[in-house]
PDB file of N, CA and C in Angstrom:
ATOM      1  N   UNK A   1     -24.244  -6.690  15.680  1.00  0.00           N
ATOM      2  CA  UNK A   1     -23.445  -7.293  14.412  1.00  0.00           C
ATOM      3  C   UNK A   1     -23.994  -6.925  13.438  1.00  0.00           C
ATOM      4  N   UNK A   2     -26.122  -7.231  13.589  1.00  0.00           N
ATOM      5  CA  UNK A   2     -26.474  -6.727  12.117  1.00  0.00           C
ATOM      6  C   UNK A   2     -26.655  -5.465  12.106  1.00  0.00           C
ATOM      7  N   UNK A   3     -26.266  -4.556  12.850  1.00  0.00           N
ATOM      8  CA  UNK A   3     -26.005  -3.150  12.353  1.00  0.00           C
ATOM      9  C   UNK A   3     -24.684  -2.374  11.340  1.00  0.00           C
ATOM     10  N   UNK A   4     -23.930  -3.497  11.591  1.00  0.00           N
ATOM     11  CA  UNK A   4     -22.602  -3.313  11.232  1.00  0.00           C
ATOM     12  C   UNK A   4     -22.790  -3.817   9.797  1.00  0.00           C
ATOM     13  N   UNK A   5     -23.769  -5.067   9.589  1.00  0.00           N
ATOM     14  CA  UNK A   5     -23.800  -5.716   8.071  1.00  0.00           C
ATOM     15  C   UNK A   5     -24.596  -5.073   7.321  1.00  0.00           C
ATOM     16  N   UNK A   6     -25.978  -3.801   7.734  1.00  0.00           N
ATOM     17  CA  UNK A   6     -26.288  -3.335   7.036  1.00  0.00           C
ATOM     18  C   UNK A   6     -25.662  -1.986   6.406  1.00  0.00           C
ATOM     19  N   UNK A   7     -24.725  -1.207   7.716  1.00  0.00           N
ATOM     20  CA  UNK A   7     -23.862  -0.165   7.655  1.00  0.00           C
ATOM     21  C   UNK A   7     -23.597  -0.490   6.126  1.00  0.00           C
ATOM     22  N   UNK A   8     -22.353  -1.727   6.532  1.00  0.00           N
ATOM     23  CA  UNK A   8     -21.316  -2.235   5.201  1.00  0.00           C
ATOM     24  C   UNK A   8     -21.972  -2.400   3.594  1.00  0.00           C
ATOM     25  N   UNK A   9     -23.236  -2.646   3.855  1.00  0.00           N
ATOM     26  CA  UNK A   9     -23.860  -3.281   2.930  1.00  0.00           C
ATOM     27  C   UNK A   9     -24.300  -1.651   1.945  1.00  0.00           C
ATOM     28  N   UNK A  10     -25.051  -0.663   2.914  1.00  0.00           N
ATOM     29  CA  UNK A  10     -24.878   0.673   2.333  1.00  0.00           C
ATOM     30  C   UNK A  10     -24.107   1.248   2.020  1.00  0.00           C
ATOM     31  N   UNK A  11     -22.213   0.878   2.321  1.00  0.00           N
ATOM     32  CA  UNK A  11     -20.956   1.310   2.212  1.00  0.00           C
ATOM     33  C   UNK A  11     -21.209   0.767   0.874  1.00  0.00           C
ATOM     34  N   UNK A  12     -21.259  -0.678   0.722  1.00  0.00           N
ATOM     35  CA  UNK A  12     -20.941  -1.244  -0.741  1.00  0.00           C
ATOM     36  C   UNK A  12     -21.911  -0.259  -1.391  1.00  0.00           C
ATOM     37  N   UNK A  13     -23.479   0.088  -1.374  1.00  0.00           N
ATOM     38  CA  UNK A  13     -24.484   0.774  -2.254  1.00  0.00           C
ATOM     39  C   UNK A  13     -23.620   2.081  -2.786  1.00  0.00           C
ATOM     40  N   UNK A  14     -22.924   2.811  -1.417  1.00  0.00           N
ATOM     41  CA  UNK A  14     -22.492   4.220  -1.863  1.00  0.00           C
ATOM     42  C   UNK A  14     -21.300   3.858  -3.173  1.00  0.00           C
ATOM     43  N   UNK A  15     -20.795   3.230  -2.574  1.00  0.00           N
ATOM     44  CA  UNK A  15     -19.375   2.839  -3.243  1.00  0.00           C
ATOM     45  C   UNK A  15     -19.619   2.619  -5.238  1.00  0.00           C
ATOM     46  N   UNK A  16     -20.387   1.491  -5.238  1.00  0.00           N
ATOM     47  CA  UNK A  16     -21.295   1.414  -6.553  1.00  0.00           C
ATOM     48  C   UNK A  16     -21.919   2.267  -7.214  1.00  0.00           C
ATOM     49  N   UNK A  17     -22.546   3.368  -6.393  1.00  0.00           N
ATOM     50  CA  UNK A  17     -22.963   3.960  -7.211  1.00  0.00           C
ATOM     51  C   UNK A  17     -22.044   5.601  -7.292  1.00  0.00           C
ATOM     52  N   UNK A  18     -21.678   5.463  -6.552  1.00  0.00           N
ATOM     53  CA  UNK A  18     -20.407   6.856  -6.838  1.00  0.00           C
ATOM     54  C   UNK A  18     -19.106   6.150  -7.947  1.00  0.00           C
ATOM     55  N   UNK A  19     -19.161   5.189  -8.204  1.00  0.00           N
ATOM     56  CA  UNK A  19     -17.969   4.758  -8.982  1.00  0.00           C
ATOM     57  C   UNK A  19     -18.806   4.726 -10.401  1.00  0.00           C
ATOM     58  N   UNK A  20     -20.155   4.859 -10.462  1.00  0.00           N
ATOM     59  CA  UNK A  20     -20.890   4.407 -11.755  1.00  0.00           C
ATOM     60  C   UNK A  20     -21.419   5.962 -12.024  1.00  0.00           C
ATOM     61  N   UNK A  21     -20.834   6.847 -11.244  1.00  0.00           N
ATOM     62  CA  UNK A  21     -20.607   8.372 -11.346  1.00  0.00           C
ATOM     63  C   UNK A  21     -19.571   8.369 -12.419  1.00  0.00           C
ATOM     64  N   UNK A  22     -18.428   7.622 -13.047  1.00  0.00           N
ATOM     65  CA  UNK A  22     -17.860   8.090 -13.560  1.00  0.00           C
ATOM     66  C   UNK A  22     -17.903   7.433 -15.378  1.00  0.00           C
ATOM     67  N   UNK A  23     -19.118   6.490 -15.495  1.00  0.00           N
ATOM     68  CA  UNK A  23     -19.156   5.241 -16.606  1.00  0.00           C
ATOM     69  C   UNK A  23     -20.234   6.005 -17.538  1.00  0.00           C
ATOM     70  N   UNK A  24     -20.038   7.383 -17.861  1.00  0.00           N
ATOM     71  CA  UNK A  24     -20.788   8.066 -19.113  1.00  0.00           C
ATOM     72  C   UNK A  24     -21.917   8.202 -18.370  1.00  0.00           C
ATOM     73  N   UNK A  25     -23.122   8.471 -19.408  1.00  0.00           N
ATOM     74  CA  UNK A  25     -24.409   9.052 -19.394  1.00  0.00           C
ATOM     75  C   UNK A  25     -24.994   8.276 -17.525  1.00  0.00           C
ATOM     76  N   UNK A  26     -24.117   7.192 -17.675  1.00  0.00           N
ATOM     77  CA  UNK A  26     -24.878   6.620 -16.245  1.00  0.00           C
ATOM     78  C   UNK A  26     -24.758   7.287 -14.801  1.00  0.00           C
ATOM     79  N   UNK A  27     -23.699   8.743 -15.435  1.00  0.00           N
ATOM     80  CA  UNK A  27     -23.660   9.139 -14.162  1.00  0.00           C
ATOM     81  C   UNK A  27     -25.123  10.256 -13.513  1.00  0.00           C
ATOM     82  N   UNK A  28     -26.068   9.906 -14.266  1.00  0.00           N
ATOM     83  CA  UNK A  28     -27.668  10.509 -14.541  1.00  0.00           C
ATOM     84  C   UNK A  28     -28.437   9.572 -13.129  1.00  0.00           C
ATOM     85  N   UNK A  29     -27.681   8.040 -13.035  1.00  0.00           N
ATOM     86  CA  UNK A  29     -28.611   7.681 -12.285  1.00  0.00           C
ATOM     87  C   UNK A  29     -28.245   7.870 -10.457  1.00  0.00           C
ATOM     88  N   UNK A  30     -26.647   7.787 -10.391  1.00  0.00           N
ATOM     89  CA  UNK A  30     -26.499   8.182  -8.921  1.00  0.00           C
ATOM     90  C   UNK A  30     -26.880   9.646  -9.080  1.00  0.00           C
ATOM     91  N   UNK A  31     -26.763  10.773  -9.722  1.00  0.00           N
ATOM     92  CA  UNK A  31     -27.271  12.059 -10.037  1.00  0.00           C
ATOM     93  C   UNK A  31     -28.490  12.372  -9.465  1.00  0.00           C
ATOM     94  N   UNK A  32     -29.839  11.543  -9.621  1.00  0.00           N
ATOM     95  CA  UNK A  32     -30.933  11.213  -9.512  1.00  0.00           C
ATOM     96  C   UNK A  32     -31.372  11.215  -8.427  1.00  0.00           C
ATOM     97  N   UNK A  33     -30.738   9.772  -8.033  1.00  0.00           N
ATOM     98  CA  UNK A  33     -31.127   8.744  -7.105  1.00  0.00           C
ATOM     99  C   UNK A  33     -30.430   9.026  -5.502  1.00  0.00           C
ATOM    100  N   UNK A  34     -29.496  10.138  -5.774  1.00  0.00           N
ATOM    101  CA  UNK A  34     -28.334   9.691  -4.459  1.00  0.00           C
ATOM    102  C   UNK A  34     -28.521  11.486  -3.642  1.00  0.00           C
ATOM    103  N   UNK A  35     -29.131  11.961  -4.038  1.00  0.00           N
ATOM    104  CA  UNK A  35     -29.308  13.228  -3.729  1.00  0.00           C
ATOM    105  C   UNK A  35     -29.043  13.616  -1.956  1.00  0.00           C
ATOM    106  N   UNK A  36     -29.176  12.716  -1.326  1.00  0.00           N
ATOM    107  CA  UNK A  36     -28.545  12.528  -0.059  1.00  0.00           C
ATOM    108  C   UNK A  36     -27.767  12.020   0.387  1.00  0.00           C
ATOM    109  N   UNK A  37     -27.065  10.987  -0.415  1.00  0.00           N
ATOM    110  CA  UNK A  37     -25.937  11.267   0.431  1.00  0.00           C
ATOM    111  C   UNK A  37     -24.401  11.799  -0.410  1.00  0.00           C
ATOM    112  N   UNK A  38     -24.359  12.303   0.236  1.00  0.00           N
ATOM    113  CA  UNK A  38     -23.001  13.719  -0.143  1.00  0.00           C
ATOM    114  C   UNK A  38     -22.102  13.055  -0.487  1.00  0.00           C
ATOM    115  N   UNK A  39     -21.477  11.902   0.133  1.00  0.00           N
ATOM    116  CA  UNK A  39     -20.493  11.333  -0.875  1.00  0.00           C
ATOM    117  C   UNK A  39     -20.530  11.066  -2.174  1.00  0.00           C
ATOM    118  N   UNK A  40     -21.794  10.628  -2.769  1.00  0.00           N
ATOM    119  CA  UNK A  40     -22.112   9.946  -3.625  1.00  0.00           C
ATOM    120  C   UNK A  40     -22.414  10.691  -5.142  1.00  0.00           C
ATOM    121  N   UNK A  41     -23.340  12.242  -4.124  1.00  0.00           N
ATOM    122  CA  UNK A  41     -23.357  13.329  -5.059  1.00  0.00           C
ATOM    123  C   UNK A  41     -22.450  13.539  -5.058  1.00  0.00           C
ATOM    124  N   UNK A  42     -21.117  14.391  -4.648  1.00  0.00           N
ATOM    125  CA  UNK A  42     -20.147  14.614  -4.811  1.00  0.00           C
ATOM    126  C   UNK A  42     -19.504  13.926  -6.075  1.00  0.00           C
ATOM    127  N   UNK A  43     -19.420  13.014  -6.441  1.00  0.00           N
ATOM    128  CA  UNK A  43     -19.157  12.096  -7.043  1.00  0.00           C
ATOM    129  C   UNK A  43     -19.733  12.325  -8.935  1.00  0.00           C
ATOM    130  N   UNK A  44     -21.006  12.028  -8.521  1.00  0.00           N
ATOM    131  CA  UNK A  44     -22.251  12.172  -9.651  1.00  0.00           C
ATOM    132  C   UNK A  44     -21.846  13.669 -10.240  1.00  0.00           C
ATOM    133  N   UNK A  45     -21.869  14.799  -9.430  1.00  0.00           N
ATOM    134  CA  UNK A  45     -21.496  15.755 -10.157  1.00  0.00           C
ATOM    135  C   UNK A  45     -20.972  16.028 -11.189  1.00  0.00           C
ATOM    136  N   UNK A  46     -19.742  15.618 -10.157  1.00  0.00           N
ATOM    137  CA  UNK A  46     -17.887  15.679 -11.194  1.00  0.00           C
ATOM    138  C   UNK A  46     -18.320  14.626 -12.174  1.00  0.00           C
ATOM    139  N   UNK A  47     -18.913  13.791 -11.837  1.00  0.00           N
ATOM    140  CA  UNK A  47     -19.370  12.718 -13.566  1.00  0.00           C
ATOM    141  C   UNK A  47     -19.943  12.929 -14.419  1.00  0.00           C
ATOM    142  N   UNK A  48     -21.309  13.729 -14.349  1.00  0.00           N
ATOM    143  CA  UNK A  48     -21.458  14.792 -15.381  1.00  0.00           C
ATOM    144  C   UNK A  48     -20.973  15.555 -15.924  1.00  0.00           C
ATOM    145  N   UNK A  49     -19.754  16.176 -15.589  1.00  0.00           N
ATOM    146  CA  UNK A  49     -19.165  16.898 -16.009  1.00  0.00           C
ATOM    147  C   UNK A  49     -18.292  16.609 -16.559  1.00  0.00           C
ATOM    148  N   UNK A  50     -17.740  14.994 -16.548  1.00  0.00           N
ATOM    149  CA  UNK A  50     -16.397  14.553 -17.337  1.00  0.00           C
ATOM    150  C   UNK A  50     -17.934  14.051 -18.502  1.00  0.00           C
ATOM    151  N   UNK A  51     -18.964  13.754 -18.291  1.00  0.00           N
ATOM    152  CA  UNK A  51     -19.501  13.117 -19.478  1.00  0.00           C
ATOM    153  C   UNK A  51     -19.730  14.119 -20.525  1.00  0.00           C
ATOM    154  N   UNK A  52     -20.502  14.997 -20.095  1.00  0.00           N
ATOM    155  CA  UNK A  52     -20.741  16.564 -20.773  1.00  0.00           C
ATOM    156  C   UNK A  52     -19.419  16.767 -21.384  1.00  0.00           C
ATOM    157  N   UNK A  53     -18.227  16.926 -21.017  1.00  0.00           N
ATOM    158  CA  UNK A  53     -17.244  17.113 -21.798  1.00  0.00           C
ATOM    159  C   UNK A  53     -16.698  15.638 -22.890  1.00  0.00           C
ATOM    160  N   UNK A  54     -17.098  14.966 -22.570  1.00  0.00           N
ATOM    161  CA  UNK A  54     -16.607  14.161 -23.670  1.00  0.00           C
ATOM    162  C   UNK A  54     -18.104  13.772 -24.724  1.00  0.00           C
ATOM    163  N   UNK A  55     -19.581  14.627 -24.872  1.00  0.00           N
ATOM    164  CA  UNK A  55     -20.154  14.851 -25.353  1.00  0.00           C
ATOM    165  C   UNK A  55     -19.865  15.901 -26.468  1.00  0.00           C
ATOM    166  N   UNK A  56     -19.211  16.933 -25.597  1.00  0.00           N
ATOM    167  CA  UNK A  56     -18.539  18.259 -26.089  1.00  0.00           C
ATOM    168  C   UNK A  56     -17.120  17.830 -27.505  1.00  0.00           C
ATOM    169  N   UNK A  57     -16.376  16.753 -26.865  1.00  0.00           N
ATOM    170  CA  UNK A  57     -15.748  16.017 -27.455  1.00  0.00           C
ATOM    171  C   UNK A  57     -16.270  15.762 -28.836  1.00  0.00           C
ATOM    172  N   UNK A  58     -17.003  14.968 -28.338  1.00  0.00           N
ATOM    173  CA  UNK A  58     -17.753  14.603 -29.935  1.00  0.00           C
ATOM    174  C   UNK A  58     -17.731  15.008 -31.239  1.00  0.00           C
ATOM    175  N   UNK A  59     -19.056  16.378 -30.620  1.00  0.00           N
ATOM    176  CA  UNK A  59     -19.126  17.383 -31.383  1.00  0.00           C
ATOM    177  C   UNK A  59     -17.865  17.952 -31.925  1.00  0.00           C
ATOM    178  N   UNK A  60     -17.288  18.188 -31.567  1.00  0.00           N
ATOM    179  CA  UNK A  60     -15.611  18.759 -31.841  1.00  0.00           C
ATOM    180  C   UNK A  60     -14.993  18.428 -32.791  1.00  0.00           C
ATOM    181  N   UNK A  61     -15.633  16.717 -33.508  1.00  0.00           N
ATOM    182  CA  UNK A  61     -14.900  16.258 -34.503  1.00  0.00           C
ATOM    183  C   UNK A  61     -15.902  16.967 -35.988  1.00  0.00           C
ATOM    184  N   UNK A  62     -16.987  17.772 -35.338  1.00  0.00           N
ATOM    185  CA  UNK A  62     -17.331  17.869 -36.804  1.00  0.00           C
ATOM    186  C   UNK A  62     -16.730  19.328 -36.993  1.00  0.00           C
ATOM    187  N   UNK A  63     -15.546  19.914 -36.380  1.00  0.00           N
ATOM    188  CA  UNK A  63     -15.126  21.232 -36.642  1.00  0.00           C
ATOM    189  C   UNK A  63     -13.797  20.632 -37.812  1.00  0.00           C
ATOM    190  N   UNK A  64     -13.948  21.690 -38.476  1.00  0.00           N
ATOM    191  CA  UNK A  64     -12.534  21.013 -39.528  1.00  0.00           C
ATOM    192  C   UNK A  64     -11.460  21.297 -39.165  1.00  0.00           C
ATOM    193  N   UNK A  65     -10.506  20.652 -39.271  1.00  0.00           N
ATOM    194  CA  UNK A  65      -8.840  21.502 -39.302  1.00  0.00           C
ATOM    195  C   UNK A  65      -8.646  20.518 -37.590  1.00  0.00           C
ATOM    196  N   UNK A  66      -9.429  21.326 -36.787  1.00  0.00           N
ATOM    197  CA  UNK A  66      -8.807  20.971 -35.331  1.00  0.00           C
ATOM    198  C   UNK A  66      -9.753  20.340 -34.569  1.00  0.00           C
ATOM    199  N   UNK A  67     -10.610  20.003 -35.199  1.00  0.00           N
ATOM    200  CA  UNK A  67     -12.020  18.871 -34.379  1.00  0.00           C
ATOM    201  C   UNK A  67     -10.716  17.785 -33.862  1.00  0.00           C
ATOM    202  N   UNK A  68     -10.194  17.153 -35.012  1.00  0.00           N
ATOM    203  CA  UNK A  68      -9.831  15.605 -34.151  1.00  0.00           C
ATOM    204  C   UNK A  68      -8.398  15.825 -33.353  1.00  0.00           C
ATOM    205  N   UNK A  69      -7.955  16.352 -33.077  1.00  0.00           N
ATOM    206  CA  UNK A  69      -7.111  17.339 -32.607  1.00  0.00           C
ATOM    207  C   UNK A  69      -7.887  17.691 -30.642  1.00  0.00           C
ATOM    208  N   UNK A  70      -8.654  18.322 -30.712  1.00  0.00           N
ATOM    209  CA  UNK A  70      -9.183  18.575 -29.428  1.00  0.00           C
ATOM    210  C   UNK A  70      -9.667  17.517 -29.308  1.00  0.00           C
ATOM    211  N   UNK A  71     -10.547  16.391 -30.203  1.00  0.00           N
ATOM    212  CA  UNK A  71     -11.440  15.143 -29.536  1.00  0.00           C
ATOM    213  C   UNK A  71     -10.235  14.464 -28.800  1.00  0.00           C
ATOM    214  N   UNK A  72      -9.548  14.133 -29.164  1.00  0.00           N
ATOM    215  CA  UNK A  72      -7.637  13.378 -28.988  1.00  0.00           C
ATOM    216  C   UNK A  72      -7.174  13.636 -27.893  1.00  0.00           C
ATOM    217  N   UNK A  73      -7.419  14.561 -27.766  1.00  0.00           N
ATOM    218  CA  UNK A  73      -6.676  15.492 -26.348  1.00  0.00           C
ATOM    219  C   UNK A  73      -8.015  15.516 -25.354  1.00  0.00           C
ATOM    220  N   UNK A  74      -9.492  16.033 -25.794  1.00  0.00           N
ATOM    221  CA  UNK A  74     -10.100  15.754 -24.828  1.00  0.00           C
ATOM    222  C   UNK A  74     -10.754  13.801 -23.936  1.00  0.00           C
ATOM    223  N   UNK A  75     -10.825  13.277 -25.003  1.00  0.00           N
ATOM    224  CA  UNK A  75     -10.652  11.809 -24.981  1.00  0.00           C
ATOM    225  C   UNK A  75      -9.631  11.255 -23.866  1.00  0.00           C
ATOM    226  N   UNK A  76      -8.481  12.413 -24.234  1.00  0.00           N
ATOM    227  CA  UNK A  76      -7.362  11.267 -23.018  1.00  0.00           C
ATOM    228  C   UNK A  76      -7.976  11.784 -21.828  1.00  0.00           C
ATOM    229  N   UNK A  77      -7.783  12.941 -21.809  1.00  0.00           N
ATOM    230  CA  UNK A  77      -8.345  13.823 -20.448  1.00  0.00           C
ATOM    231  C   UNK A  77      -9.774  13.080 -19.645  1.00  0.00           C
ATOM    232  N   UNK A  78     -10.404  13.176 -20.914  1.00  0.00           N
ATOM    233  CA  UNK A  78     -12.052  12.080 -20.317  1.00  0.00           C
ATOM    234  C   UNK A  78     -11.311  11.121 -19.490  1.00  0.00           C
ATOM    235  N   UNK A  79     -10.872  10.401 -20.225  1.00  0.00           N
ATOM    236  CA  UNK A  79      -9.819   8.728 -19.604  1.00  0.00           C
ATOM    237  C   UNK A  79      -9.481   9.286 -18.285  1.00  0.00           C
ATOM    238  N   UNK A  80      -8.058   9.678 -18.233  1.00  0.00           N
ATOM    239  CA  UNK A  80      -7.959   9.423 -17.250  1.00  0.00           C
ATOM    240  C   UNK A  80      -8.718  10.554 -15.736  1.00  0.00           C
ATOM    241  N   UNK A  81      -9.198  11.564 -16.390  1.00  0.00           N
ATOM    242  CA  UNK A  81     -10.291  12.200 -14.919  1.00  0.00           C
ATOM    243  C   UNK A  81     -11.424  11.169 -14.385  1.00  0.00           C
ATOM    244  N   UNK A  82     -11.870   9.874 -15.262  1.00  0.00           N
ATOM    245  CA  UNK A  82     -13.012   8.837 -15.175  1.00  0.00           C
ATOM    246  C   UNK A  82     -11.811   7.851 -14.177  1.00  0.00           C
ATOM    247  N   UNK A  83     -11.073   7.642 -15.001  1.00  0.00           N
ATOM    248  CA  UNK A  83     -10.151   6.553 -14.026  1.00  0.00           C
ATOM    249  C   UNK A  83      -9.675   6.979 -12.452  1.00  0.00           C
ATOM    250  N   UNK A  84      -9.019   8.051 -12.620  1.00  0.00           N
ATOM    251  CA  UNK A  84      -9.306   9.033 -11.186  1.00  0.00           C
ATOM    252  C   UNK A  84     -10.276   9.052 -10.225  1.00  0.00           C
ATOM    253  N   UNK A  85     -11.312   9.775 -11.078  1.00  0.00           N
ATOM    254  CA  UNK A  85     -12.742   9.539  -9.781  1.00  0.00           C
ATOM    255  C   UNK A  85     -12.871   8.159  -9.626  1.00  0.00           C
ATOM    256  N   UNK A  86     -12.557   6.917 -10.380  1.00  0.00           N
ATOM    257  CA  UNK A  86     -13.299   5.189  -9.491  1.00  0.00           C
ATOM    258  C   UNK A  86     -12.250   5.512  -8.678  1.00  0.00           C
ATOM    259  N   UNK A  87     -10.722   5.738  -9.005  1.00  0.00           N
ATOM    260  CA  UNK A  87      -9.898   5.387  -7.743  1.00  0.00           C
ATOM    261  C   UNK A  87      -9.742   6.324  -6.466  1.00  0.00           C
ATOM    262  N   UNK A  88     -10.059   7.358  -6.651  1.00  0.00           N
ATOM    263  CA  UNK A  88     -11.423   8.456  -5.421  1.00  0.00           C
ATOM    264  C   UNK A  88     -11.955   7.624  -4.733  1.00  0.00           C
ATOM    265  N   UNK A  89     -13.344   6.749  -5.789  1.00  0.00           N
ATOM    266  CA  UNK A  89     -14.163   6.173  -4.889  1.00  0.00           C
ATOM    267  C   UNK A  89     -13.462   4.687  -4.533  1.00  0.00           C
ATOM    268  N   UNK A  90     -12.848   4.426  -4.811  1.00  0.00           N
ATOM    269  CA  UNK A  90     -12.634   2.916  -4.169  1.00  0.00           C
ATOM    270  C   UNK A  90     -11.515   3.143  -2.495  1.00  0.00           C
ATOM    271  N   UNK A  91     -10.664   4.620  -3.125  1.00  0.00           N
ATOM    272  CA  UNK A  91     -10.224   4.863  -1.676  1.00  0.00           C
ATOM    273  C   UNK A  91     -10.881   5.481  -1.002  1.00  0.00           C
ATOM    274  N   UNK A  92     -12.711   5.957  -0.745  1.00  0.00           N
ATOM    275  CA  UNK A  92     -13.529   6.609  -0.588  1.00  0.00           C
ATOM    276  C   UNK A  92     -12.969   7.768  -0.076  1.00  0.00           C
ATOM    277  N   UNK A  93     -12.485   7.966  -0.982  1.00  0.00           N
ATOM    278  CA  UNK A  93     -12.001   9.657  -1.128  1.00  0.00           C
ATOM    279  C   UNK A  93     -13.152  10.932  -1.624  1.00  0.00           C
ATOM    280  N   UNK A  94     -12.808  12.145  -1.651  1.00  0.00           N
ATOM    281  CA  UNK A  94     -13.606  12.898  -1.995  1.00  0.00           C
ATOM    282  C   UNK A  94     -12.311  13.908  -2.907  1.00  0.00           C
ATOM    283  N   UNK A  95     -11.700  13.517  -4.262  1.00  0.00           N
ATOM    284  CA  UNK A  95     -11.138  14.136  -4.563  1.00  0.00           C
ATOM    285  C   UNK A  95     -11.704  15.475  -5.466  1.00  0.00           C
ATOM    286  N   UNK A  96     -11.267  16.760  -5.515  1.00  0.00           N
ATOM    287  CA  UNK A  96     -11.075  17.518  -6.016  1.00  0.00           C
ATOM    288  C   UNK A  96     -10.640  17.694  -7.658  1.00  0.00           C
ATOM    289  N   UNK A  97     -11.223  16.795  -8.709  1.00  0.00           N
ATOM    290  CA  UNK A  97     -10.670  16.686 -10.068  1.00  0.00           C
ATOM    291  C   UNK A  97     -10.468  17.940 -10.231  1.00  0.00           C
ATOM    292  N   UNK A  98      -9.082  18.276 -10.860  1.00  0.00           N
ATOM    293  CA  UNK A  98      -8.594  19.716 -11.771  1.00  0.00           C
ATOM    294  C   UNK A  98      -9.715  20.188 -12.755  1.00  0.00           C
ATOM    295  N   UNK A  99     -10.259  21.045 -12.647  1.00  0.00           N
ATOM    296  CA  UNK A  99     -10.737  21.672 -13.776  1.00  0.00           C
ATOM    297  C   UNK A  99     -12.441  20.929 -13.783  1.00  0.00           C
ATOM    298  N   UNK A 100     -12.442  19.838 -13.542  1.00  0.00           N
ATOM    299  CA  UNK A 100     -14.086  19.389 -12.979  1.00  0.00           C
ATOM    300  C   UNK A 100     -14.616  19.936 -12.198  1.00  0.00           C
ATOM    301  N   UNK A 101     -13.583  19.798 -11.098  1.00  0.00           N
ATOM    302  CA  UNK A 101     -14.521  20.474  -9.663  1.00  0.00           C
ATOM    303  C   UNK A 101     -14.430  21.445  -9.396  1.00  0.00           C
ATOM    304  N   UNK A 102     -14.050  22.507 -10.212  1.00  0.00           N
ATOM    305  CA  UNK A 102     -14.657  23.711 -10.180  1.00  0.00           C
ATOM    306  C   UNK A 102     -15.841  24.224 -11.272  1.00  0.00           C
ATOM    307  N   UNK A 103     -16.374  23.649 -12.221  1.00  0.00           N
ATOM    308  CA  UNK A 103     -17.617  23.890 -13.050  1.00  0.00           C
ATOM    309  C   UNK A 103     -18.808  22.720 -12.272  1.00  0.00           C
ATOM    310  N   UNK A 104     -18.028  21.819 -11.410  1.00  0.00           N
ATOM    311  CA  UNK A 104     -19.052  21.157 -10.927  1.00  0.00           C
ATOM    312  C   UNK A 104     -19.618  21.354  -9.372  1.00  0.00           C
ATOM    313  N   UNK A 105     -18.613  22.074  -8.461  1.00  0.00           N
ATOM    314  CA  UNK A 105     -19.343  23.085  -7.784  1.00  0.00           C
ATOM    315  C   UNK A 105     -20.517  23.850  -8.100  1.00  0.00           C
ATOM    316  N   UNK A 106     -20.616  23.883  -9.107  1.00  0.00           N
ATOM    317  CA  UNK A 106     -21.519  24.729  -9.047  1.00  0.00           C
ATOM    318  C   UNK A 106     -23.068  24.737  -9.734  1.00  0.00           C
ATOM    319  N   UNK A 107     -22.882  23.201  -9.665  1.00  0.00           N
ATOM    320  CA  UNK A 107     -24.280  22.394  -9.576  1.00  0.00           C
ATOM    321  C   UNK A 107     -24.982  22.004  -8.817  1.00  0.00           C
TER     322      UNK A 107
END
């Protein structure tokens, strides 16, 4: 009985860390602390790519003319991909997010 409880707590911790991966700069916490947990590390790498994309989107605001459009499209994509990532964590799945996973696999 105690063994199941410990496994359950580890599962909750793993899920929390994996979900944290999709919360902006907080992706660095699971990325550095959970390299031994394949599920968390998978989501942390994808979260890192999404966070870098969001930083680049903010930088795009400085581009004259098209900067605001690039930012708007990117902000929507970052939000949608982050929500999809959190949904995958809640379902205990390792969804390969479009565009993101290709880059994340190289990290």
